Short mmCIF file of C-alpha atoms and ligand atoms in Angstrom, two decimals:
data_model
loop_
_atom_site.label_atom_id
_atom_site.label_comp_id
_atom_site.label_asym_id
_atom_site.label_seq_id
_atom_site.Cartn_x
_atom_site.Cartn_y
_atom_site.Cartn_z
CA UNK A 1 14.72 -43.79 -5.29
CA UNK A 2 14.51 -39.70 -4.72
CA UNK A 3 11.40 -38.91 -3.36
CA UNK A 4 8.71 -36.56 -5.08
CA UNK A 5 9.65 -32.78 -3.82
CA UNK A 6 7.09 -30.58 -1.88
CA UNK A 7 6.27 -27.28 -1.97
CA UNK A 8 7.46 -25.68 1.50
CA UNK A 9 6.90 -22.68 2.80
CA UNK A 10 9.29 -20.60 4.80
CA UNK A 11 7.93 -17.51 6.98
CA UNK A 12 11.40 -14.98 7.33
CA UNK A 13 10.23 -12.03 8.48
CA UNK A 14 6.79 -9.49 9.36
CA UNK A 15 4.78 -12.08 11.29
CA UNK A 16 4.17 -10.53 15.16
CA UNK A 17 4.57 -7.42 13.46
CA UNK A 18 2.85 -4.68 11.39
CA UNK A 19 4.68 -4.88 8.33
CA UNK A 20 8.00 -6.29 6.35
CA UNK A 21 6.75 -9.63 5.38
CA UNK A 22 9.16 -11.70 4.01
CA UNK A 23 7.97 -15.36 3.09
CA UNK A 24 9.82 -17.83 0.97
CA UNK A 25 8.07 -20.32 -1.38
CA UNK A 26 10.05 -23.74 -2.55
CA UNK A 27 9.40 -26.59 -4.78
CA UNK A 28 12.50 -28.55 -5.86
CA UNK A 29 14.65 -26.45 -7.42
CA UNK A 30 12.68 -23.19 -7.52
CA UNK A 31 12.18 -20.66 -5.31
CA UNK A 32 10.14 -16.95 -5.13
CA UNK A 33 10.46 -14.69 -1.82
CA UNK A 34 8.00 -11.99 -1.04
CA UNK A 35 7.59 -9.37 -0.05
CA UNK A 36 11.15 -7.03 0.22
CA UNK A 37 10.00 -4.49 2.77
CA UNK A 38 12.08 -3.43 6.01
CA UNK A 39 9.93 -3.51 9.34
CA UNK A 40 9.08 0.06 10.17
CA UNK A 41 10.53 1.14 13.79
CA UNK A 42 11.38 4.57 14.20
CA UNK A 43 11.75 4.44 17.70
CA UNK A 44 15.33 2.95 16.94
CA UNK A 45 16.24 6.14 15.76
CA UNK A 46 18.52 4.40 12.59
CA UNK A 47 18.63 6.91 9.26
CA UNK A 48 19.01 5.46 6.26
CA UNK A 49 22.80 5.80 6.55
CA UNK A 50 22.89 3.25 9.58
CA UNK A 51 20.98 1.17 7.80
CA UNK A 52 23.43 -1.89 6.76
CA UNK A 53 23.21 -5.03 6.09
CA UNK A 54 24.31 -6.03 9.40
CA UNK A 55 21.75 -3.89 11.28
CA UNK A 56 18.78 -4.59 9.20
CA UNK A 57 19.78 -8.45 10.33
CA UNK A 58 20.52 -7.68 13.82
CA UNK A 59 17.42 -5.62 14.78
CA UNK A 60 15.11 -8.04 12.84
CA UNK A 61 13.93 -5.60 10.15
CA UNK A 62 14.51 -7.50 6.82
CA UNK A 63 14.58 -11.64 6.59
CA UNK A 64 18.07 -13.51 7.14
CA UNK A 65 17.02 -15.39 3.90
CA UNK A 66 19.76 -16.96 2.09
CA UNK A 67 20.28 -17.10 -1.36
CA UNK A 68 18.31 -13.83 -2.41
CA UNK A 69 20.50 -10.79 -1.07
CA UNK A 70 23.83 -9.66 -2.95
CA UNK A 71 26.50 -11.90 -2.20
CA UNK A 72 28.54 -7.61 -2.79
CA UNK A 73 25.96 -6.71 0.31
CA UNK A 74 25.95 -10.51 2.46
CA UNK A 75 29.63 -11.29 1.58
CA UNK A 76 27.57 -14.83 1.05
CA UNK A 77 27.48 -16.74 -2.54
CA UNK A 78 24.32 -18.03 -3.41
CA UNK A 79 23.99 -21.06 -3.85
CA UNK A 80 23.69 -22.39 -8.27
CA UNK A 81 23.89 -25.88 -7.09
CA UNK A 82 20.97 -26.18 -5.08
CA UNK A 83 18.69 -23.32 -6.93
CA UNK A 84 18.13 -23.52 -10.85
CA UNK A 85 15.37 -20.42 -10.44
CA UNK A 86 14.60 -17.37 -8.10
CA UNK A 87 12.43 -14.66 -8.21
CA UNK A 88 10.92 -11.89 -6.11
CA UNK A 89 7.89 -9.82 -6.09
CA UNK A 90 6.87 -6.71 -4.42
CA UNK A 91 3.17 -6.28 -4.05
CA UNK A 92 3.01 -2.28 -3.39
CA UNK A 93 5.18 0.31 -3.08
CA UNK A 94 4.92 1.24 1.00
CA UNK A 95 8.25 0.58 2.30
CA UNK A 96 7.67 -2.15 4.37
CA UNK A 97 7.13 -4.03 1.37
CA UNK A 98 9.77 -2.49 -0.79
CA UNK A 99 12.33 -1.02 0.81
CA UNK A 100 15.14 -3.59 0.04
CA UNK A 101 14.78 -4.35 -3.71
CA UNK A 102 17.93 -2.97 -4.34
CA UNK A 103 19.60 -5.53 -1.77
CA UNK A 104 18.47 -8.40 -4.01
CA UNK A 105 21.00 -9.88 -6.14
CA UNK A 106 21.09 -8.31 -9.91
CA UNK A 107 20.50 -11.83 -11.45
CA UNK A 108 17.12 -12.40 -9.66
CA UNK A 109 14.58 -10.93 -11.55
CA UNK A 110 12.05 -8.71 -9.54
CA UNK A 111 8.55 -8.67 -9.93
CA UNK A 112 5.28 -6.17 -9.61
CA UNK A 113 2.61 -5.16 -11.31
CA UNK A 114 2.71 -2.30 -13.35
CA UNK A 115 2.08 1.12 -11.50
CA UNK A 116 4.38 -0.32 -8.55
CA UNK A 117 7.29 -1.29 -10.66
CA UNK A 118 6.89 2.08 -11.98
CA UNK A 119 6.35 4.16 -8.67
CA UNK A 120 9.53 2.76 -7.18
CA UNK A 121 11.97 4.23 -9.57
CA UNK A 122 10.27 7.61 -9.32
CA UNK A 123 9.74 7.52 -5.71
CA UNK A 124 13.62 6.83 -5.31
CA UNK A 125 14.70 9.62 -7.96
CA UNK A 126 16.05 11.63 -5.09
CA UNK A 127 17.83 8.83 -3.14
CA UNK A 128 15.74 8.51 -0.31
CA UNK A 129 13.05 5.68 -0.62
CA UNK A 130 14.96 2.62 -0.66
CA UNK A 131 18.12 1.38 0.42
CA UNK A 132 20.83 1.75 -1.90
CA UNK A 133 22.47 -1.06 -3.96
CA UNK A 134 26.04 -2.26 -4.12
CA UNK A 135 28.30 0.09 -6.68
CA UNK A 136 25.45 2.16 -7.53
CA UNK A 137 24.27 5.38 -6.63
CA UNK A 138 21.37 6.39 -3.97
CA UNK A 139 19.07 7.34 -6.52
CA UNK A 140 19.40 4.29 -8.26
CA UNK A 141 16.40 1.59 -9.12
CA UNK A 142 17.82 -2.24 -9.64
CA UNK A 143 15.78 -3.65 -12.67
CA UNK A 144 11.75 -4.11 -11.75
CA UNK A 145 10.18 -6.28 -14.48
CA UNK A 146 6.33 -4.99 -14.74
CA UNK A 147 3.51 -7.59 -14.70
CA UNK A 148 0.40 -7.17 -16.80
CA UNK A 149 -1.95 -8.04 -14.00
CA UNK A 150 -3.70 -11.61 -14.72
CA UNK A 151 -0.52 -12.58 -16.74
CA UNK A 152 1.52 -15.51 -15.36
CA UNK A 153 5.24 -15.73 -14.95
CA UNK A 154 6.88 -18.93 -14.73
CA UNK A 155 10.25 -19.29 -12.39
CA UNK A 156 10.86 -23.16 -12.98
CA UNK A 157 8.39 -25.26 -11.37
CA UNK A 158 6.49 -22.25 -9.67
CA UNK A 159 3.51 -19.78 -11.81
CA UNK A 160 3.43 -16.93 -10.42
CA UNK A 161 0.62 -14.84 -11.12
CA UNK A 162 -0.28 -10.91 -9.93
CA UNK A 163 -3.71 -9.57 -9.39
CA UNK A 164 -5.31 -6.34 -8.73
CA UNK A 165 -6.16 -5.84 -5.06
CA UNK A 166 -7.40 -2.66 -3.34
CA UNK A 167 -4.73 -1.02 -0.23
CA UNK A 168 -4.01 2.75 0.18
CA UNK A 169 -0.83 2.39 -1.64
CA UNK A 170 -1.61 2.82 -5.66
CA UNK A 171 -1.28 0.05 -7.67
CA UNK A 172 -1.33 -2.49 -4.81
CA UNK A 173 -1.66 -6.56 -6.01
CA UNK A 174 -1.70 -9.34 -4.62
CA UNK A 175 -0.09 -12.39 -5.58
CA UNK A 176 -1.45 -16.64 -6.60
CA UNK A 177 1.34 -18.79 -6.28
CA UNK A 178 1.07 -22.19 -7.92
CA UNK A 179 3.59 -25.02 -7.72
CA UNK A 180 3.17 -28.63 -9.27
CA UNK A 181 0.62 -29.69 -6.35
CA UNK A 182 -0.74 -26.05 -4.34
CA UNK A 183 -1.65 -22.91 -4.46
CA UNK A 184 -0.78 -20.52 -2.10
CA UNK A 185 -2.29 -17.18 -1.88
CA UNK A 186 -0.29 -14.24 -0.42
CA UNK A 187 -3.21 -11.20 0.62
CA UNK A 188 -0.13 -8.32 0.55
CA UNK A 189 -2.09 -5.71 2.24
CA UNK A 190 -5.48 -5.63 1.57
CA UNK A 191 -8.98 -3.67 2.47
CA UNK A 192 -12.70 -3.78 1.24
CA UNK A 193 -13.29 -0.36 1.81
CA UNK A 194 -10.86 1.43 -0.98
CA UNK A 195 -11.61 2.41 -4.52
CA UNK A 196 -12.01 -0.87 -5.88
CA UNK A 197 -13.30 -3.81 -3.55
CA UNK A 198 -14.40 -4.95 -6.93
CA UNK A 199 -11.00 -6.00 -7.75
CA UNK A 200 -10.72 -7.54 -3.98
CA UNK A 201 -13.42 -9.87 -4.60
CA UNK A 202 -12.51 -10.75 -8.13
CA UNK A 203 -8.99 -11.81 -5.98
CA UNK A 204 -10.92 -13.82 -3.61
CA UNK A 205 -12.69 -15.81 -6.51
CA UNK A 206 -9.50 -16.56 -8.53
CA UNK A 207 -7.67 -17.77 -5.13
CA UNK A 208 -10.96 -19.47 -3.90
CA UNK A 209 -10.09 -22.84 -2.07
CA UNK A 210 -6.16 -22.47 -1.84
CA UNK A 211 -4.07 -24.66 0.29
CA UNK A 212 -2.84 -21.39 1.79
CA UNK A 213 -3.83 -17.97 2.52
CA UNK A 214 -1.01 -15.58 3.86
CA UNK A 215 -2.93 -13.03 4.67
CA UNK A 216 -2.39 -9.58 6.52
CA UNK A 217 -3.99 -9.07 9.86
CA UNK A 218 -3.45 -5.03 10.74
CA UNK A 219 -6.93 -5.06 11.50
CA UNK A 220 -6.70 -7.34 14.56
CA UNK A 221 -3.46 -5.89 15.98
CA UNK A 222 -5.19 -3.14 19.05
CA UNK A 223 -8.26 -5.26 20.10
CA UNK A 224 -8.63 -2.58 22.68
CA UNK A 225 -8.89 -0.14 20.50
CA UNK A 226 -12.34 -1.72 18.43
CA UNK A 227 -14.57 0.57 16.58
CA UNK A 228 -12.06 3.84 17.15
CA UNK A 229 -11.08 4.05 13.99
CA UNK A 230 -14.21 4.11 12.60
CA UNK A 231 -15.02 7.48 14.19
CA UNK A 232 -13.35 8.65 11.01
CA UNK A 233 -14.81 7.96 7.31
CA UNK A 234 -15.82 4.71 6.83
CA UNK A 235 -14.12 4.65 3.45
CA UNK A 236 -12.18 6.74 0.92
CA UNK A 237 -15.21 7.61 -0.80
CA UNK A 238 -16.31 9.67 2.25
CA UNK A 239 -13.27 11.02 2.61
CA UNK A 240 -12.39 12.76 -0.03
CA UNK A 241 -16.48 13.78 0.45
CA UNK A 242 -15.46 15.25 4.28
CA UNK A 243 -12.68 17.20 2.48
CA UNK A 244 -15.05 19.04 0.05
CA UNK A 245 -17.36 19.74 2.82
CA UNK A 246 -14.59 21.41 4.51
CA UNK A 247 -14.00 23.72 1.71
CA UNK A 248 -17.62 24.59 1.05
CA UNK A 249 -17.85 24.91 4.77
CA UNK A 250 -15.27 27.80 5.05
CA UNK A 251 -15.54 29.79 2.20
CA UNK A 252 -12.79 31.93 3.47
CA UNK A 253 -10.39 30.43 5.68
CA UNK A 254 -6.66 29.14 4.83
CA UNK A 255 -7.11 25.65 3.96
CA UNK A 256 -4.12 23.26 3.70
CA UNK A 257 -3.93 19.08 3.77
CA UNK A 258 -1.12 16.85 2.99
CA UNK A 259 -1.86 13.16 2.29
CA UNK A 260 1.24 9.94 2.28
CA UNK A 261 3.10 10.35 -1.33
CA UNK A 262 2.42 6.52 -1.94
CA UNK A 263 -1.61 7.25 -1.96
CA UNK A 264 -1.55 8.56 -5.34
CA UNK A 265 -5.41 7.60 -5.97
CA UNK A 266 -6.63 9.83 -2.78
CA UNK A 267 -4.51 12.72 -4.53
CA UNK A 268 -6.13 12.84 -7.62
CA UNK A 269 -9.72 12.18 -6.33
CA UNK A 270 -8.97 15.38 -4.24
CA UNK A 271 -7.24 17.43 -7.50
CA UNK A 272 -10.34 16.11 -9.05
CA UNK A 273 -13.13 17.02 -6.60
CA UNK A 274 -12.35 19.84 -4.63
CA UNK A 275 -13.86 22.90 -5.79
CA UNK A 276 -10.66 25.03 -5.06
CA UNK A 277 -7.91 25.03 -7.11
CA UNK A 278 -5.56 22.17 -5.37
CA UNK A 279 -1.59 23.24 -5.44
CA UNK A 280 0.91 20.52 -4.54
CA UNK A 281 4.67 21.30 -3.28
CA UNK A 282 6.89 20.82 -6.57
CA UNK A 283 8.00 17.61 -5.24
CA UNK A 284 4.56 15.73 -5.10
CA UNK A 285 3.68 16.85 -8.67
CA UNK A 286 6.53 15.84 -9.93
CA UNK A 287 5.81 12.53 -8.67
CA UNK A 288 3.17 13.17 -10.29
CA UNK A 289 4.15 14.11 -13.84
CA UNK A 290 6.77 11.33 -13.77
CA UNK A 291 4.69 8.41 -12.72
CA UNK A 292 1.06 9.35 -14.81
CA UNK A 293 2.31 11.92 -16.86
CA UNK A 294 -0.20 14.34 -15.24
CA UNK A 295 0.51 18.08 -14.69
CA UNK A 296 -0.83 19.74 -11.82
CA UNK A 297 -0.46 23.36 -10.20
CA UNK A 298 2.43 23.40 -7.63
CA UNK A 299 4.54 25.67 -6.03
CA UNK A 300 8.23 25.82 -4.61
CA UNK A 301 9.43 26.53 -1.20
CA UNK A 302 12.01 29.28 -1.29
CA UNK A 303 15.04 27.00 -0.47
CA UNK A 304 13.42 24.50 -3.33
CA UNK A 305 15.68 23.46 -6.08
CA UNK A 306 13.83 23.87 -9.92
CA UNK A 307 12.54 20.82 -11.21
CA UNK A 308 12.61 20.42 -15.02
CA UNK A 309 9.68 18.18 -15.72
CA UNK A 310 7.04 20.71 -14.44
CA UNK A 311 5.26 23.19 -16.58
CA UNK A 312 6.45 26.51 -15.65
CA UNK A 313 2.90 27.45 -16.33
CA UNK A 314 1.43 25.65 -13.96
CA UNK A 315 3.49 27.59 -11.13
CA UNK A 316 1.52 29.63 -8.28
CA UNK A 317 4.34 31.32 -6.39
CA UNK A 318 4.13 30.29 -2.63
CA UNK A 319 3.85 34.08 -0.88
CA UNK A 320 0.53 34.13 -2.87
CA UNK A 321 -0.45 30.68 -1.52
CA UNK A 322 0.28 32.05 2.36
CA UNK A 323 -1.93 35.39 1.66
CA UNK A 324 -5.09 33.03 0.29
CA UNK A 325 -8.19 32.29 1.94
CA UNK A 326 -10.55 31.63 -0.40
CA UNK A 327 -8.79 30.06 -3.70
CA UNK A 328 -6.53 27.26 -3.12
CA UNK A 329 -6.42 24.33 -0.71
CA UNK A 330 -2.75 23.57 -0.98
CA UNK A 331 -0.73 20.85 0.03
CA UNK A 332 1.61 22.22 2.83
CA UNK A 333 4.80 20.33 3.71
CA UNK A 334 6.75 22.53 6.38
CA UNK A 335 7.04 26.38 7.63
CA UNK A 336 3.64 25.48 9.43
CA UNK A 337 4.63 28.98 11.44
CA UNK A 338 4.34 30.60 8.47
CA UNK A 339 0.53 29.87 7.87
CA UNK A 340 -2.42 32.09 8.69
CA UNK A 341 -3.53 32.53 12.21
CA UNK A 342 -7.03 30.51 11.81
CA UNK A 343 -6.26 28.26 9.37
CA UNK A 344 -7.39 24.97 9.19
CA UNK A 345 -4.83 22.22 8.31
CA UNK A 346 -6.03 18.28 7.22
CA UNK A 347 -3.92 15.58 8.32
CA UNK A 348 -4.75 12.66 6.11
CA UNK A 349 -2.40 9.93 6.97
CA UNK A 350 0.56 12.31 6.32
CA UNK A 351 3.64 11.75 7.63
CA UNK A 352 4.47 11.72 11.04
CA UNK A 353 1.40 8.85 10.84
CA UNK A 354 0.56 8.37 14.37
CA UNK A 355 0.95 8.07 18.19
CA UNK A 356 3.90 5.48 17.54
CA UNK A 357 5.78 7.77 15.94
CA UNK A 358 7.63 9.67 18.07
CA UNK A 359 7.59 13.00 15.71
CA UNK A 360 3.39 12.47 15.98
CA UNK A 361 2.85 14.73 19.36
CA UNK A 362 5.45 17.66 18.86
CA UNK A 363 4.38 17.65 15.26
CA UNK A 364 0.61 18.10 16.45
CA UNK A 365 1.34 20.37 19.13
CA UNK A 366 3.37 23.09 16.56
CA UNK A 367 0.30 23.44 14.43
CA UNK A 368 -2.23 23.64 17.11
CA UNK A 369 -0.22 25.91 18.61
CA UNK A 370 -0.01 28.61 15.52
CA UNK A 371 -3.52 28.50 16.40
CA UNK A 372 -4.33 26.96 13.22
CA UNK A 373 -7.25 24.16 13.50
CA UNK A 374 -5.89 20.43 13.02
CA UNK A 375 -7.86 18.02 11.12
CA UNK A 376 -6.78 14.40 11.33
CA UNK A 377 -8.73 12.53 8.56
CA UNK A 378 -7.37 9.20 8.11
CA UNK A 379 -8.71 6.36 6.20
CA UNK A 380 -6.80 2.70 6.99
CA UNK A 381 -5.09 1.23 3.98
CA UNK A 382 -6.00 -1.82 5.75
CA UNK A 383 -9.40 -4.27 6.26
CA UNK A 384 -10.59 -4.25 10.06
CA UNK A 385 -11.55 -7.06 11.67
CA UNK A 386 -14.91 -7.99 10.04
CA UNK A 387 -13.30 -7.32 6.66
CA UNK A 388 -11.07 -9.79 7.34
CA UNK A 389 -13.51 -12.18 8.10
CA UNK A 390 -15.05 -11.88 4.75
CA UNK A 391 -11.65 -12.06 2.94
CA UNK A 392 -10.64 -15.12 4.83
CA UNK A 393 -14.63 -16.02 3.61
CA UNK A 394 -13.50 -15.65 0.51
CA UNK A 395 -10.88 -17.67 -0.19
CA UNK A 396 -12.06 -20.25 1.80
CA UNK A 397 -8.46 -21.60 2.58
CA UNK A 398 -7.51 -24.83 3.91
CA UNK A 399 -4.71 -23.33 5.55
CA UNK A 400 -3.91 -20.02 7.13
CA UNK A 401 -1.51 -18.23 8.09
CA UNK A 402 -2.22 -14.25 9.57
CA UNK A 403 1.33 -12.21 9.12
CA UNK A 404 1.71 -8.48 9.22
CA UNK A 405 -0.08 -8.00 12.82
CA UNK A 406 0.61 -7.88 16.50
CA UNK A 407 -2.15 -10.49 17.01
CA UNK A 408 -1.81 -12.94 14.75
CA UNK A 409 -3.58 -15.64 17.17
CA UNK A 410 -6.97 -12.68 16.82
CA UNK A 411 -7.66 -14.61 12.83
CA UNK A 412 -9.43 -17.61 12.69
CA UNK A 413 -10.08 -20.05 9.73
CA UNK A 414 -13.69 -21.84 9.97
CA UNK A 415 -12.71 -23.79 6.47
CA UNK A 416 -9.70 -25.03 7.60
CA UNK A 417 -6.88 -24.82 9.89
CA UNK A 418 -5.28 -21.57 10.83
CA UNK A 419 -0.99 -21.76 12.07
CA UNK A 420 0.84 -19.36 13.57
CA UNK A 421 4.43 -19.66 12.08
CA UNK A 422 7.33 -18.32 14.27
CA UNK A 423 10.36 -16.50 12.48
CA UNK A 424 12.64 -18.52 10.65
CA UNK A 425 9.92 -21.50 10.63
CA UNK A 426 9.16 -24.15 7.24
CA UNK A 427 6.28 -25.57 6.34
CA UNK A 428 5.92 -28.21 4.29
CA UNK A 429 2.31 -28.14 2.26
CA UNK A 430 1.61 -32.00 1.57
ZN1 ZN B 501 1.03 -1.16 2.90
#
């Protein structure tokens, strides 16, 4: 007599971490893995070029999951036998969620919801998003199958359904995961104080009592640091508020920002709020154009190739964006020493991100320098801790498990039990 199967749970990668989780659902002979991000760590100094298979392993920054990558990338088959269906789902385009899709194997279908399936491609046009796929081209995209959010896919035994959530990436979702006998929730990366915490609470209802909650903990990674980063705006709303102020606040002054190219939604509540014309660089509207079909004014740097999809119309050259102080506020993406004397410059969780990043100090100290005022105006993708309180609140799971943090010990479960998987480590739900 075979006994009944169980749905187990296997935790590969992103847990003592901030980012790259990689977590493996099972039930018989069916199996989904999420998320396919690399673990962020610049201080290793890799470029994309060192970035093999082998070294992606070695240093930890992707899952050795089996069965999943290209057996042209592993040199491993998968395994038919054992495995009648895979799948894999992204749930938002930052690349510690994403960053690998192309190393999954062409016949397992990839999931995501619709703006993030669609992102990807156009984010990787140029070659250098994610990593490249076996006998293809940088620039190339493997094959992302867009979800209608609230539709459910089936992969066998498992229902796999993707939901709306609210994170500073656009399009972010989270994903309910339901096998013959439990649901299991998976949070991606998550926040209540975004454009739509609506959507985060209609999440919390559908998922409401799951067996488990894999949820992110960001928030509870520097308890040290507690209530700093809320010396910034509380939210995006008063963000993109602050940034208006600054432009009515210096009616003539050089004003320049530049925002992450993944926070589409900050972009266009700034294009559509400001009360100076806003100018991106050519690349950033034509991520633009090719994602929402939007045009928007932009300019090329001198050394800038043309890019076809923008309206030529639409073009304000640059040597009239470096003379302005009173027009534009103008996304500025190098040449900082070529920027007014007296300018003011907002940093709003543009890359180099922070302190950990190496390129964060020098990068500071060259603007300041130019003597050209630096604003850093962040706003976390991600919910602190008291947000995550209420999330866990609202699921309500009988199980959790924090990923995605340095502290994953910091989240507690008062409706259940709360585990702290180690790398490599199964669970079996029963
Ligand atoms: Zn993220």
């Amino acid at each position: 007599m075979t006994s009944k199967p169980k749905t187990i749970v296997t935790f590969y990668n992103g847990l003592t971490t901030i980012g790259g989780p990689m977590i493996e659902v099972a039930y018989d002979k069916s199996h989904v893995l999420f998320d396919l991000g690399e673990v962020y760590k610049p201080d290793l100094g890799l470029s994309m070029e060192d970035e093999d298979y082998q070294t992606l392993i070695k240093y930890q920054l992707i899952g050795d999951v089996k069965n999943f990558y290209d057996p042209q990338i592993t040199g491993q088959p998968i395994d038919g036998e054992r495995w009648h269906h895979a799948a894999a789902y992204i749930s938002h385009v930052h690349l510690d969620h994403s960053k690998v899709v192309n190393l999954i194997a062409p016949e397992i279908p990839v999931y995501a919801g619709p703006i993030t399936a669609r992102l990807l491609s156009t984010l990787n046009q140029n070659g250098d998003f994610l990593l490249p796929a076996a006998g293809h081209d940088k620039s190339y995209t493997r094959p992302i199958t867009a979800v209608e959010l609230g539709h459910s896919i089936k992969v066998g035994d498992i229902t796999l359904e993707i939901v709306a959530s609210d994170h500073d990436a656009y399009g972010a979702t989270g994903l309910i995961i339901k096998t013959p006998d439990k649901t299991i929730v998976h949070t991606g990366d998550i926040r209540l104080h975004g454009y739509h915490p609506d959507w985060v609470r209609e999440f919390m209802a559908k998922g409401n009592k799951c067996d488990l909650l894999i949820i992110e903990g960001t928030g509870v990674s520097f308890p040290d640091e507690d209530g700093e980063e809320f010396s910034g705006p509380k939210n995006e709303q008063e963000l993109t508020e602050q940034i208006i102020q600054y432009q009515k606040r210096n009616p003539q002054r050089q004003l320049t920002f530049n925002t992450y190219p993944t926070n589409v939604e900050r972009m266009l509540r700034i294009i559509a709020d400001s009360p100076r014309k806003v100018v991106l660089h050519a690349e950033r509207a034509a991520l633009l154009k090719r994602a929402l079909g939007q045009d928007v004014p932009y300019y090329y740097l001198p050394e800038d190739q043309k890019i076809d999809a923008l309206n030529s119309e639409l073009e304000i050259s640059y040597s009239n964006l470096l003379e302005d102080d009173h027009q534009y506020f103008w996304q500025v993406v190098g040449h900082y020493d070529q920027l007014k004397v007296g300018g003011l410059y907002i940093h709003s969780n543009a890359q180099p991100l922070g302190d950990f990043d190496p390129a964060y100090r020098p990068f500071i100290e060259n603007i300041e320098k130019r003597g050209i005022e630096l604003i850093p105006l962040r706003c976390s993708g991600h919910a602190g801790v008291d947000e995550l309180k209420k999330i866990i609140a609202g699921f309500e799971p009988k199980i959790l498990a924090p990923v995605h943090t340095l502290h994953p010990e910091l989240e507690e479960n008062p409706f259940g039990v709360r585990i702290l998987p180690k790398r490599g480590e199964s669970l079996e739900l029963s």
